[in-house]
Coordinates of C-alpha atoms and ligand atoms in Angstrom, one line a residue:
X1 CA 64.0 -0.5 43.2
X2 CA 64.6 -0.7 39.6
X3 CA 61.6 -1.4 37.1
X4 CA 61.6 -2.3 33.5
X5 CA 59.9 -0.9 30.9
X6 CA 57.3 -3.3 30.1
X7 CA 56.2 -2.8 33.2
X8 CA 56.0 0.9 33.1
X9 CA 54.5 0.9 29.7
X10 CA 51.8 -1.5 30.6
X11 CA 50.6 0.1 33.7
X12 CA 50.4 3.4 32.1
X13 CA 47.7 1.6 29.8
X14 CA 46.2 -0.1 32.2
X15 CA 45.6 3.3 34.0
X16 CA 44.6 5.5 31.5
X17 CA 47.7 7.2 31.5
X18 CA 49.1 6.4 27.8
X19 CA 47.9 4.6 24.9
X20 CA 49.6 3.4 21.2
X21 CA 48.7 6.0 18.9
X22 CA 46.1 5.5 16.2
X23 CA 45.8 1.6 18.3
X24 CA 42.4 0.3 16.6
X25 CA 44.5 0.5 13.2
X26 CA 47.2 -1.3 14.3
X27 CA 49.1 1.6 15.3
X28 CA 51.6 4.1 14.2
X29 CA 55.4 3.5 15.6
X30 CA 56.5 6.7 17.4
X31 CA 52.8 8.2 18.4
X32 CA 51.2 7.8 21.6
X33 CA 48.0 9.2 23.1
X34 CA 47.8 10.8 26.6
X35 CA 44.6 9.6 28.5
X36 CA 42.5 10.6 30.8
X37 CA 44.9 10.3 34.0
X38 CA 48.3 10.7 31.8
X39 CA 46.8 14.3 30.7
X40 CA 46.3 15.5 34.0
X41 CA 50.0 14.5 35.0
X42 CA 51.2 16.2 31.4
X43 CA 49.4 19.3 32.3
X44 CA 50.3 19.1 35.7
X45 CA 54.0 18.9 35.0
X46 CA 53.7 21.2 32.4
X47 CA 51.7 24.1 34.8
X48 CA 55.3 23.3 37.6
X49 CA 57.4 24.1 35.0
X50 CA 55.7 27.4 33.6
X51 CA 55.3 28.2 37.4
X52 CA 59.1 27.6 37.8
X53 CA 60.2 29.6 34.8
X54 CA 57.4 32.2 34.2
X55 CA 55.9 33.3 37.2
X56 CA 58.9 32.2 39.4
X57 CA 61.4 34.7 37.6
X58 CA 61.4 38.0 36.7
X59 CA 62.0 39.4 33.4
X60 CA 60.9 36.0 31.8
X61 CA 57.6 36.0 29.1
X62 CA 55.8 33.1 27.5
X63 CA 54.5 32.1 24.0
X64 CA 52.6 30.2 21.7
X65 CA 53.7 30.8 18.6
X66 CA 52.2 28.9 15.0
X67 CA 53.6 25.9 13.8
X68 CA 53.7 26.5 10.6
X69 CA 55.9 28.8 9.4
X70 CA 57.8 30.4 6.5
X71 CA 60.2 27.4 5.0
X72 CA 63.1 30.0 5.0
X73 CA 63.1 29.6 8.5
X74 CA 64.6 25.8 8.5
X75 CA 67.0 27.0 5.9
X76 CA 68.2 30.1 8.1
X77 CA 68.2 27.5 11.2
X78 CA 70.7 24.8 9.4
X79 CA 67.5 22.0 9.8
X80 CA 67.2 21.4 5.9
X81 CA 70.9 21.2 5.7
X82 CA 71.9 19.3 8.6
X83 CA 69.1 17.6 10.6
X84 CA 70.1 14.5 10.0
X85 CA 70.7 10.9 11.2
X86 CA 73.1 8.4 9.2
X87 CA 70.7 5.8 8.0
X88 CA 71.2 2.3 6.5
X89 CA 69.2 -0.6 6.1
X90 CA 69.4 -4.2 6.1
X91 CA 69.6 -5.8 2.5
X92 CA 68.1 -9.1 4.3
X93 CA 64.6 -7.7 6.0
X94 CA 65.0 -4.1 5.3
X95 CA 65.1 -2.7 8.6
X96 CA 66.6 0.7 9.5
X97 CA 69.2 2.0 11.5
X98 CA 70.8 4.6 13.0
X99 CA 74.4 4.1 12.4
X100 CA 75.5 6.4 14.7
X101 CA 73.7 4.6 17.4
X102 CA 74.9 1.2 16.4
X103 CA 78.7 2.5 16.0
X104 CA 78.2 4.1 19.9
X105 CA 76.6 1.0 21.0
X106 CA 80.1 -0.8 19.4
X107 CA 82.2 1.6 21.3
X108 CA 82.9 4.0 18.1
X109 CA 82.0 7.7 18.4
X110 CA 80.3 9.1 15.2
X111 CA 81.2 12.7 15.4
X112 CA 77.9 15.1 14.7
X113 CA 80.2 17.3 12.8
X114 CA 80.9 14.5 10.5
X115 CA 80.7 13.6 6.8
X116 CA 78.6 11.5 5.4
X117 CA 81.6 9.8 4.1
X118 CA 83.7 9.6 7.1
X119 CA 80.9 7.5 9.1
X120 CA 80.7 5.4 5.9
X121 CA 84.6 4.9 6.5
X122 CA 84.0 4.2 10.1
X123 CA 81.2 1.5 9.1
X124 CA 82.7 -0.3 7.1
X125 CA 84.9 -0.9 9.6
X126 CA 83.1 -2.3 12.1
X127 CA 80.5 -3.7 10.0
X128 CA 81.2 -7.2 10.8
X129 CA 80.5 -6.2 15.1
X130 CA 77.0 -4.6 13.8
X131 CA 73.8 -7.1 13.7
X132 CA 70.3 -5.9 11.9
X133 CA 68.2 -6.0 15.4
X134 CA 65.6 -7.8 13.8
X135 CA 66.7 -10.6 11.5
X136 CA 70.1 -10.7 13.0
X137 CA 72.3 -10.8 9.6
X138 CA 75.4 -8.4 8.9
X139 CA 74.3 -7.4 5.2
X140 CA 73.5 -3.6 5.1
X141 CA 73.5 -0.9 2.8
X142 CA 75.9 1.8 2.9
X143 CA 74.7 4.7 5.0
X144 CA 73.0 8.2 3.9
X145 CA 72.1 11.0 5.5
X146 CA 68.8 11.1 6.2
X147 CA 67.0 14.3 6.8
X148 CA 64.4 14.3 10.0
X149 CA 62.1 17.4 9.3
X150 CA 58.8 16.5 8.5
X151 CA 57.5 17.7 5.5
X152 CA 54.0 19.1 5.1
X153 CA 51.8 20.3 2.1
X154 CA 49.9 23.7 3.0
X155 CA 48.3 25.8 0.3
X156 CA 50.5 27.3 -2.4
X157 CA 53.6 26.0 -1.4
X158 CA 53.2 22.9 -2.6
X159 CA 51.3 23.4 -5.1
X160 CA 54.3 23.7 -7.9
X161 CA 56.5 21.0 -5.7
X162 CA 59.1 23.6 -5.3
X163 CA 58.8 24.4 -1.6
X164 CA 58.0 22.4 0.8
X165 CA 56.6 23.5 4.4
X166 CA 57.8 22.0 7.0
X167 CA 56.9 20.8 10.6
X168 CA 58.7 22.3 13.3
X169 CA 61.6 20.3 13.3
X170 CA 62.4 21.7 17.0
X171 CA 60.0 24.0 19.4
X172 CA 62.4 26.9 19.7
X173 CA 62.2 28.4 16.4
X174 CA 59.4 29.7 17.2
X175 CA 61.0 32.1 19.9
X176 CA 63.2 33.3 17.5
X177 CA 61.4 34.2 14.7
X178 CA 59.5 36.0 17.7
X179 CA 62.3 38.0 18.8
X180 CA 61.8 41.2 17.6
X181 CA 58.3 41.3 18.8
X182 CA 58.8 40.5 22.1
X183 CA 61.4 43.3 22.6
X184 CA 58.8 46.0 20.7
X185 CA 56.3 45.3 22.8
X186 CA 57.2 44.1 26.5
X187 CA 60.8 46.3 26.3
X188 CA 62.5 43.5 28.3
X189 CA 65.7 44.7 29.9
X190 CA 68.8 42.9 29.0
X191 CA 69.3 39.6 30.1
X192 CA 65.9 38.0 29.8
X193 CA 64.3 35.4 28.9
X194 CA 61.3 33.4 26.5
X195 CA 59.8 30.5 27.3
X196 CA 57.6 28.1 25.4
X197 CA 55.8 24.8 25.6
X198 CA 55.4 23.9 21.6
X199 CA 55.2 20.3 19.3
X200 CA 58.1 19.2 17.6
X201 CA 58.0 16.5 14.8
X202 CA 60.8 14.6 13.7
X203 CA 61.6 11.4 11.3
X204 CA 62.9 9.4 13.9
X205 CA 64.4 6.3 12.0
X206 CA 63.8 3.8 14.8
X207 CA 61.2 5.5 17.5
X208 CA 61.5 3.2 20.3
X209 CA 61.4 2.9 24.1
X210 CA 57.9 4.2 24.8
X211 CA 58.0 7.9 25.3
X212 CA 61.5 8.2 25.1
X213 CA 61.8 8.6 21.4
X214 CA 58.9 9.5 19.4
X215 CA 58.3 10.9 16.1
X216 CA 55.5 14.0 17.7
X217 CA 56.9 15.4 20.6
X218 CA 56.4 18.6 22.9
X219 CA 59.0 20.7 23.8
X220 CA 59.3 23.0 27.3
X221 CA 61.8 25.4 26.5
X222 CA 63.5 28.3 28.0
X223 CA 65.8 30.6 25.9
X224 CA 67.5 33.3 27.9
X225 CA 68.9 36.4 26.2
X226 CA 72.2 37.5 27.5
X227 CA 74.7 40.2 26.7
X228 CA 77.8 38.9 24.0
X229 CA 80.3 36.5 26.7
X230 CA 78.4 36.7 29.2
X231 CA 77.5 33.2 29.3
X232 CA 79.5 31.4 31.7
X233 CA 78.0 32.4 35.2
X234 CA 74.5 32.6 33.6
X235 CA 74.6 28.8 32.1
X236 CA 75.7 27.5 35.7
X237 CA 73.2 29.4 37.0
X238 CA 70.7 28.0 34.7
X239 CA 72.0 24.4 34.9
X240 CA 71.5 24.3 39.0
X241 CA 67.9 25.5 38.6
X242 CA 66.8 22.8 36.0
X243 CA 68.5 20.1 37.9
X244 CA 66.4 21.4 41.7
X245 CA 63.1 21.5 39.7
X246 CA 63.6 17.9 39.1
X247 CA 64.0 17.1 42.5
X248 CA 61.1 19.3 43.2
X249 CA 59.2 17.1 41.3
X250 CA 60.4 14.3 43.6
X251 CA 62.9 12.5 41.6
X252 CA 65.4 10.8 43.3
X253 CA 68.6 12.6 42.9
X254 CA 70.9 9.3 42.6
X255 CA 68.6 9.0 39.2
X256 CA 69.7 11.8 37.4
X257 CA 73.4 12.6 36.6
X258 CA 75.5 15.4 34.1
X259 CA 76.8 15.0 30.9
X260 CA 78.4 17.2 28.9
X261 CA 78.7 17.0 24.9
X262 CA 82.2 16.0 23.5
X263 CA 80.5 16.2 20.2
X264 CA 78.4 19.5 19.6
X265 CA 75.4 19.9 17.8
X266 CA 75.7 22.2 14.7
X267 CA 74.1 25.1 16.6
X268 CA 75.9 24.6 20.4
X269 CA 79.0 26.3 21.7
X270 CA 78.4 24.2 24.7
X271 CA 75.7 21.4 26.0
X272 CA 75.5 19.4 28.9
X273 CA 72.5 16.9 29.5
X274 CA 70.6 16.3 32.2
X275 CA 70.6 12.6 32.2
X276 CA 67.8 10.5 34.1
X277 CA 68.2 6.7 34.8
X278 CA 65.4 5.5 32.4
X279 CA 63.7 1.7 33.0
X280 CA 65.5 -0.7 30.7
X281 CA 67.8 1.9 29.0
X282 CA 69.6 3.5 31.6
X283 CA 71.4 6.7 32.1
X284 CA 70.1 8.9 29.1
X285 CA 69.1 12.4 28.1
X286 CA 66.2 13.8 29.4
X287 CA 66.6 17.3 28.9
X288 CA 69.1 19.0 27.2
X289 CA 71.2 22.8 28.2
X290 CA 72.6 24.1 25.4
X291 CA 75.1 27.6 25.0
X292 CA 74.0 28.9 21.2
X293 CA 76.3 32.1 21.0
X294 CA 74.6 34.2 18.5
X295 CA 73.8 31.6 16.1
X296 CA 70.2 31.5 15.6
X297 CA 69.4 35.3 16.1
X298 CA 72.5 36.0 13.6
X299 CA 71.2 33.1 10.9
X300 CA 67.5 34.8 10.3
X301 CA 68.9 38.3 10.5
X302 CA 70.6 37.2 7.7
X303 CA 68.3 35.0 5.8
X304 CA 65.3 37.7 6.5
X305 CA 66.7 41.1 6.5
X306 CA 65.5 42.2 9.5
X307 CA 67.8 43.9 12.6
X308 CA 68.0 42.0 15.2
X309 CA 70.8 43.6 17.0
X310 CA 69.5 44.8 20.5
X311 CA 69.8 48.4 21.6
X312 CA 71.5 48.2 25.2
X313 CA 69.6 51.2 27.1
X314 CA 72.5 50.8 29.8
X315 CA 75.5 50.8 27.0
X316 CA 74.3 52.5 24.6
X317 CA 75.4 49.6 22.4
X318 CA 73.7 47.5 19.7
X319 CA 74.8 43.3 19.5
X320 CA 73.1 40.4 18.4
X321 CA 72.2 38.9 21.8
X322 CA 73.6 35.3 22.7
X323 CA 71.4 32.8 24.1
X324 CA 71.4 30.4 26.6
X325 CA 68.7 27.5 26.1
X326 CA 66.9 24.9 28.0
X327 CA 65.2 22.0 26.6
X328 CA 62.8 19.1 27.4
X329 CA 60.9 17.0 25.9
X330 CA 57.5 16.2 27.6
X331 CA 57.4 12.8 26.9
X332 CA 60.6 12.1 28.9
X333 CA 60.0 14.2 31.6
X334 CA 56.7 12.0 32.0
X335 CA 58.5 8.7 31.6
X336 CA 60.8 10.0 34.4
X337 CA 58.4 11.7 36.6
X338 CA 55.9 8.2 36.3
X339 CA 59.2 5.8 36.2
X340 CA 60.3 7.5 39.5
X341 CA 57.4 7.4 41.4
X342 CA 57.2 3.5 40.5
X343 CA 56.7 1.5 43.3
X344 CA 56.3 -2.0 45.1
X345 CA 55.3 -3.2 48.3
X346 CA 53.2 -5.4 50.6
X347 CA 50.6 -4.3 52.7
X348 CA 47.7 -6.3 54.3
X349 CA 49.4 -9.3 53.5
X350 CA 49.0 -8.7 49.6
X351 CA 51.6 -7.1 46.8
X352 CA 50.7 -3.6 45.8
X353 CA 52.1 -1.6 43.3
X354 CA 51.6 2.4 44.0
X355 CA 53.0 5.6 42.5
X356 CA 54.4 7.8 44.8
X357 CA 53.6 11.1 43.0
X358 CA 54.4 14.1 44.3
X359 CA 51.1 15.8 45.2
X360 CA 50.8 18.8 42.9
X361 CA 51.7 16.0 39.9
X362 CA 48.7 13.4 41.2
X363 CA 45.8 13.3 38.7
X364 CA 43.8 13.7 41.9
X365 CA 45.0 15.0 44.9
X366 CA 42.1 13.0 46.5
X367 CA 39.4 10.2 45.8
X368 CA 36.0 10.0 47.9
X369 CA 34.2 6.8 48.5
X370 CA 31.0 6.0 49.9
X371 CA 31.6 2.4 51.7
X372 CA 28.8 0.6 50.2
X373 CA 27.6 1.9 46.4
X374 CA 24.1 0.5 47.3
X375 CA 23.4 2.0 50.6
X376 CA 21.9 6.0 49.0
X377 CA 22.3 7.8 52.2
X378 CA 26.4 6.9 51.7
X379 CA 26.2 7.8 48.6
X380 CA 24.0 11.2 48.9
X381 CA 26.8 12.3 51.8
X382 CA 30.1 11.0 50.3
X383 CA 28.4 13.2 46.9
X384 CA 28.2 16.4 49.1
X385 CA 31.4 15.6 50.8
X386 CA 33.3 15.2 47.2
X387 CA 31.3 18.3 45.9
X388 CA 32.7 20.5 48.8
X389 CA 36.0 19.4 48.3
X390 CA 35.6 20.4 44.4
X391 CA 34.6 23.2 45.6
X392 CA 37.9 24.0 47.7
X393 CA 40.0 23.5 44.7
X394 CA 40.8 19.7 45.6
X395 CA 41.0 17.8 42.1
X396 CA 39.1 15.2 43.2
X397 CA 37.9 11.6 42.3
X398 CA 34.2 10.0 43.1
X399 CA 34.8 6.4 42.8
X400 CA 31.8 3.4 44.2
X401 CA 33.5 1.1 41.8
X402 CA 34.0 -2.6 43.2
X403 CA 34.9 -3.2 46.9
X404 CA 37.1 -1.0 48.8
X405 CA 40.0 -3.2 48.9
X406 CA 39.9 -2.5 45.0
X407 CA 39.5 1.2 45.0
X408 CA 42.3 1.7 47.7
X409 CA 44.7 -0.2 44.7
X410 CA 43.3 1.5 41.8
X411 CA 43.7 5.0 43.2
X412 CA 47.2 3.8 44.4
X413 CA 47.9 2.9 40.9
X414 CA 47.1 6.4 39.5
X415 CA 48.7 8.0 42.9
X416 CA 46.2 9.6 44.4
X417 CA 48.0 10.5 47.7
X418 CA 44.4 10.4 49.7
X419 CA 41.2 8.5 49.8
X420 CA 38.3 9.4 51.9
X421 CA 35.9 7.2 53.0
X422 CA 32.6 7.7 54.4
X423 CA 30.7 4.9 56.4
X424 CA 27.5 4.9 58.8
X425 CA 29.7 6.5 61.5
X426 CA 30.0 10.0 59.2
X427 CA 26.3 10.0 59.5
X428 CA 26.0 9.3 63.2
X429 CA 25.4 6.2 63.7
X430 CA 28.3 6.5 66.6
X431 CA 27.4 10.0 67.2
X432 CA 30.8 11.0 68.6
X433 CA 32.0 10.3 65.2
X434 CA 29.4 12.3 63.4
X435 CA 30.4 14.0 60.5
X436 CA 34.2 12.4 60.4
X437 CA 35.5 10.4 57.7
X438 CA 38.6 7.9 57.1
X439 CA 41.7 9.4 56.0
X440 CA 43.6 7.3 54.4
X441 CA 47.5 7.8 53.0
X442 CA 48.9 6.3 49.9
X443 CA 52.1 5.9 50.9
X444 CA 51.9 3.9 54.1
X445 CA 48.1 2.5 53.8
X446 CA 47.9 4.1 57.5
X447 CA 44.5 5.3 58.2
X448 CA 43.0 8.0 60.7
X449 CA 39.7 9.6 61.6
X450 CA 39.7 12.9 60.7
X451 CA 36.2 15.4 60.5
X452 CA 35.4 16.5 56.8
X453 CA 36.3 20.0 57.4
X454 CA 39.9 19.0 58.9
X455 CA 40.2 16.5 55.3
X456 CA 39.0 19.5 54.0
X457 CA 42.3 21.4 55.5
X458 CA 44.7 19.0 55.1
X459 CA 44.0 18.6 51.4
X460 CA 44.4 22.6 51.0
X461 CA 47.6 22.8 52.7
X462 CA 49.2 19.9 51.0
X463 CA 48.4 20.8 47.7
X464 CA 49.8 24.6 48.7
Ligands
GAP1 N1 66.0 23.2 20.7 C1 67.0 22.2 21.1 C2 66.6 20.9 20.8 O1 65.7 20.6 20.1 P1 67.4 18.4 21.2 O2 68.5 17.9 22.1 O3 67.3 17.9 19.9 O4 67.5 20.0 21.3 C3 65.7 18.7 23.2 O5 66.0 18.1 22.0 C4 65.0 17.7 24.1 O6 63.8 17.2 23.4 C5 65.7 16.4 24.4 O7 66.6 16.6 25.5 C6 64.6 15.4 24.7 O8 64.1 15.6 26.0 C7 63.6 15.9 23.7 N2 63.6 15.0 22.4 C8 64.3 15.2 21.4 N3 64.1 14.3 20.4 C9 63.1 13.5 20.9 C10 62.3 12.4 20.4 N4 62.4 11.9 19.2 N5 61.3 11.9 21.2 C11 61.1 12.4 22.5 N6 61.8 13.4 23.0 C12 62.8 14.0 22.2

């Protein structure tokens, strides 16, 4: 089924999954907050991935490197040159757009590699098919390039207004500037790879569509090291195992699709996207696969002075190393992952809406109830019974919250994949069915009688 946006955007409040950022101030367009239940899905995602492209691989290392860095680093990475979006705004209400977005949007392909002055040209001639979205008039000003790093002020280099320090304008920097010290101290064996989960900040001129574009994001990247042409096999390679970790997640496969870029980035030799079907927007990027050549390692040897040619043990020779990259921003992966997992249906005669989360992405992979909140010898066992499943490793949920009709919908609503309920029979009042609980499944509503040790199991095993 296909669900819109709204819908998404207000359940995930309604859950505790996401909130506006700084809300009680009237907000800030382009920030959001992960709650209580979206956190656990963030981290959750975000363990999968390091599973699938730390401890899943060989020859692949993490980090977590500062934020702040030298400002020579976004001159030596092209960012305070060319990271930037055409912008114009509306003489009428003074809105801002993307031009670029509005030209695609009219058919007309903006070229990345393009002037400032050539997009003007391509404006102006479709300025009469180009509408402010707000006020709806045709009046803007011409357009300027408009640079997205985020500037910051940090100790003495502001302090004469000379240079400015920046934000990280994308995650990956970080691995670069990094390089050298990863190969002094872990000796990594040509090809390998760096990974990273690490904020990125950019002055998005029109954040919109929830998570999809924000102004404070969090990148998962992967940037593999590989010997000067040998790309090609490498990047398939790489591409196949990004898109299967998707599925792995549980996202339908007819929702994501390739693209590749007819228009490169100023860094890319080649880039293909994975695309997901987003809610309301469609087919769009979710996480982009990008060939750099040498570019980034050869830009700070230059800019800082320092060798970073690798010395091939197997060759005997010394080359910059090209690198092969992968990149995702969290935010999307989230609206994907909670987007896909979006469902509707009827059960018990009433319209339920449930997330069918893969069980290892659940903020709980189980919820206990006692049937009745104000009955204390439910409550004592269905507190033990939670407590040993705690104790198992089961991230569970202790919920005596309303009637339980309404905490069957609210834990289908976060996507819990169990509940477990425990009633006068678990404490013998049939004595056959001493010490057994309901089981019940998310997906189908079905129920079954199960004893708390074989819950117990079950939850292990699925979660493993
Ligand atoms: N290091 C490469 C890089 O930054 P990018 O295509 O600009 O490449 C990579 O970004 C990924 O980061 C995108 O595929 C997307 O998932 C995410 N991303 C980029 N800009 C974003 C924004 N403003 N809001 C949310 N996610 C964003």
């Amino acid at each position: 089924m296909s669900v819109d946006l709204d819908t998404i955007v207000s359940l995930a409040k309604r859950r505790g999954f996401v909130f506006p950022g700084s809300e009680i101030y009237g907000g800030l367009a382009g920030t959001y907050d992960f709650g209580p239940n979206g956190v656990e899905l963030l981290n959750n995602l975000k363990r999968s991935w390091w599973k699938a492209n730390v401890y899943d691989k060989e020859n692949y290392y993490g980090l977590d490197a500062a934020m702040f860095k030298n400002p020579r680093t976004w001159e030596a990475s092209g960012h305070v040159g060319g990271f930037s979006d055409p912008l114009a705004e509306c003489k009428e209400c003074n809105t801002r757009i993307r031009v670029d977005k509005e030209l695609a949007n009219v058919g007309v392909v903006a070229d990345e590699k393009m002037s400032i002055e050539e997009i003007n040209t391509l404006f102006d001639a479709h300025r009469a098919e180009i509408a402010c979205p707000k006020c709806h008039k045709k009046n803007f000003s011409e357009a300027r390039a408009f640079n997205l790093l985020v500037q910051s002020n940090l100790g003495d280099f502001t302090s004469d207004g000379s240079e400015p320090v920046y934000l990280p304008g994308e995650a990956c920097q970080g691995i670069y500037l990094d390089y050298r010290n990863i190969v002094d101290t872990m000796n990594p064996k040509i090809p390998f790879g760096v990974v990273q989960i690490g904020k990125a900040f950019r002055n998005e001129i029109a954040p919109r569509n929830f998570l999809f574009r924000t102004r404070e994001l969090e990148q998962a990247d992967t940037q593999y090291f590989i010997r000067p042409n040998e790309n090609k096999q490498a990047y398939e390679q790489i591409k196949q195992d990004r898109w299967n970790w998707y599925l792995a997640q549980g996202i339908r496969e007819e929702n994501l699709r390739w693209h590749q870029h007819e228009n490169l980035v100023f860094y890319a030799k080649d880039a293909w996207d994975i695309e997901y079907n987003f809610p309301s927007l469609g087919f769009d990027e979710l996480e982009g696969i990008h060939d750099r050549s040498d570019y980034d390692l050869t830009q700070h040897m230059e800019f800082s002075g320092v060798d970073l040619r690798y010395l091939d043990q197997e060759t005997g020779e010394k080359y910059v190393p090209w690198i092969l990259e992968t990149s995702v921003g969290m935010g999307r992966m989230f609206l994907a992952v909670f987007a896909d997992a979006y469902r509707e249906d009827e059960l018990g005669g009433e319209k339920r809406i449930y997330l069918a989360l893969a069980p290892h992405l659940a903020p709980y992979q189980a919820a206990v109830f006692p049937l009745l909140k104000n009955k204390p010898e439910l409550v004592d066992k269905a507190r033990d019974v939670y407590a040993l499943f705690k104790k198992a490793g089961v991230r569970a949920a202790f919920d005596d919250n309303g009637n339980i009709g309404k905490r069957y919908r609210r834990q289908d609503e976060i996507g819990t994949p169990f509940c477990i309920t425990i009633d006068f029979d678990t404490l013998g009042e049939n004595p056959e069915l001493l010490d057994t609980v309901t089981l019940r499944h998310r997906d189908t509503g079905e129920q079954e009688r199960v004893t708390i040790a074989e819950a117990a199991e079950r939850l292990r095993s699925t979660i493993s």
